[in-house]
Amino acid sequence: MSLFSLLWIPLFYLFWCSISSIKNKNALYELLAFLGGCIIAGIVIAFGPLIDGGGFGFLRWLSGSLELFALPAVLPLLICILLFKLGLIQEVEFFANITLMWLLPGAIVHTLFLSVTGDPILLMLIPILWAAIAVGVPFFIKLMMQGSNIYLTILACSGAVIIPFTAATSYWALFSQRNIIGFLLFSASTAPMIAAVVISFISTSEETDS
């Protein structure tokens, strides 16, 4: 479980790079993302948890939302959106690359902190949900930009906003032994990532064949 927690993000990053067809990839942004992730990881090491998430109630959910998902996975996506608005990033798919690079140091710290407890929920669930946010949110953003239908645009916009919350709530539900709710929310959180992977794989295969 510790090995899975440690390797999931870097292996998924390499896998995503192999199937995504990004034309304007800038390695400098990925390097800066890695350094940003190191800063966040350093803050976690220096100060520890900002919120005491003991128990199974609201504080556990808030701790998961802010410390396990918002700072590691959502913050780099917000930076990517800003860079995209400024014209420094041209492709929404590149958001996933930057976010996954940002998550690499966090994956190491996360594994080191939790390998003592060996909690499978924390060790295995959180890296998967990180990847789901990193790939799923850009998937919805791209869908929103391409959507000519107002209802599809609203649905895609809602999906991009909701994914981090469903991910945090699935973590809270599974940790609190609310397994049915947890697995349903986990499936909802990872479905956009799976869809993005399948679409990227098909697109890359078609480009290779042509």
XYZ file of C-alpha atoms in Angstrom, residues 55-171:
117
model
C -13.371 11.888 14.708
C -15.790 11.370 11.859
C -17.727 14.638 11.753
C -17.525 17.970 9.997
C -13.928 18.662 11.037
C -12.815 15.421 9.388
C -14.526 16.474 6.155
C -13.129 20.014 6.400
C -9.639 18.698 7.049
C -9.894 16.430 4.023
C -11.311 19.194 1.851
C -8.699 21.807 2.669
C -5.513 19.920 3.465
C -5.829 16.738 1.431
C -7.490 18.139 -1.700
C -7.694 21.938 -1.864
C -4.044 22.795 -1.212
C -2.445 19.851 -3.053
C -4.746 19.416 -6.061
C -7.016 22.443 -6.481
C -4.459 25.200 -5.911
C -2.309 24.286 -8.952
C -5.448 24.069 -11.087
C -6.413 27.598 -10.065
C -2.916 28.749 -11.021
C -3.297 26.974 -14.379
C -6.581 28.766 -15.037
C -4.890 32.103 -14.303
C -2.006 31.281 -16.653
C -4.503 30.215 -19.316
C -6.393 33.492 -18.975
C -3.096 35.366 -19.353
C -2.313 33.393 -22.503
C 0.758 31.699 -21.021
C -0.807 28.230 -21.392
C -2.619 27.401 -24.631
C -3.988 23.920 -23.964
C -6.318 22.902 -21.165
C -5.001 19.323 -21.239
C -1.659 20.678 -19.996
C -3.373 21.572 -16.702
C -3.195 17.895 -15.762
C 0.548 17.703 -16.404
C 1.236 20.713 -14.215
C -1.048 19.524 -11.422
C 0.402 16.022 -11.382
C 3.933 17.436 -11.210
C 2.788 19.653 -8.323
C 1.495 16.551 -6.540
C 4.743 14.560 -6.773
C 6.365 15.971 -3.589
C 3.051 15.714 -1.759
C 2.796 12.037 -2.664
C 6.191 11.399 -1.070
C 5.308 13.284 2.126
C 1.853 11.697 2.245
C 3.370 8.213 2.038
C 6.048 8.907 4.648
C 3.526 10.291 7.137
C 0.980 7.515 6.713
C 3.143 4.441 6.106
C 3.370 4.017 9.891
C -0.391 3.613 10.255
C -0.813 1.572 7.083
C -4.368 2.881 6.642
C -5.467 1.609 3.197
C -8.091 4.341 2.849
C -5.552 7.123 3.188
C -2.679 5.400 1.410
C -4.594 4.212 -1.660
C -7.653 6.418 -1.914
C -6.085 9.868 -1.725
C -3.526 9.462 -4.581
C -6.281 8.167 -6.865
C -8.551 11.073 -5.960
C -5.684 13.514 -6.519
C -5.289 12.168 -10.053
C -9.066 12.293 -10.527
C -9.090 16.003 -9.683
C -5.956 16.743 -11.738
C -7.416 15.168 -14.900
C -11.157 15.436 -14.297
C -11.367 19.199 -13.720
C -9.503 20.069 -16.973
C -11.724 17.554 -18.775
C -14.806 19.509 -17.716
C -13.141 22.868 -18.447
C -12.349 21.774 -21.998
C -15.878 20.434 -22.405
C -17.239 23.738 -21.156
C -15.145 25.704 -23.661
C -16.186 23.482 -26.566
C -19.852 23.276 -25.636
C -22.227 25.054 -27.985
C -25.212 23.994 -25.905
C -25.936 26.158 -22.877
C -27.081 23.166 -20.835
C -23.890 21.249 -21.617
C -21.848 24.293 -20.643
C -23.665 24.599 -17.321
C -23.254 20.863 -16.669
C -19.526 20.976 -17.463
C -19.007 24.064 -15.299
C -20.838 22.390 -12.427
C -18.761 19.237 -12.844
C -15.476 21.152 -12.679
C -16.554 22.795 -9.429
C -18.117 19.716 -7.843
C -15.325 17.136 -8.386
C -13.100 18.353 -5.503
C -16.109 18.284 -3.168
C -17.221 14.796 -4.207
C -13.621 13.600 -3.812
C -13.358 15.043 -0.305
C -16.770 13.694 0.664
C -15.972 10.210 -0.666
C -12.823 10.195 1.464
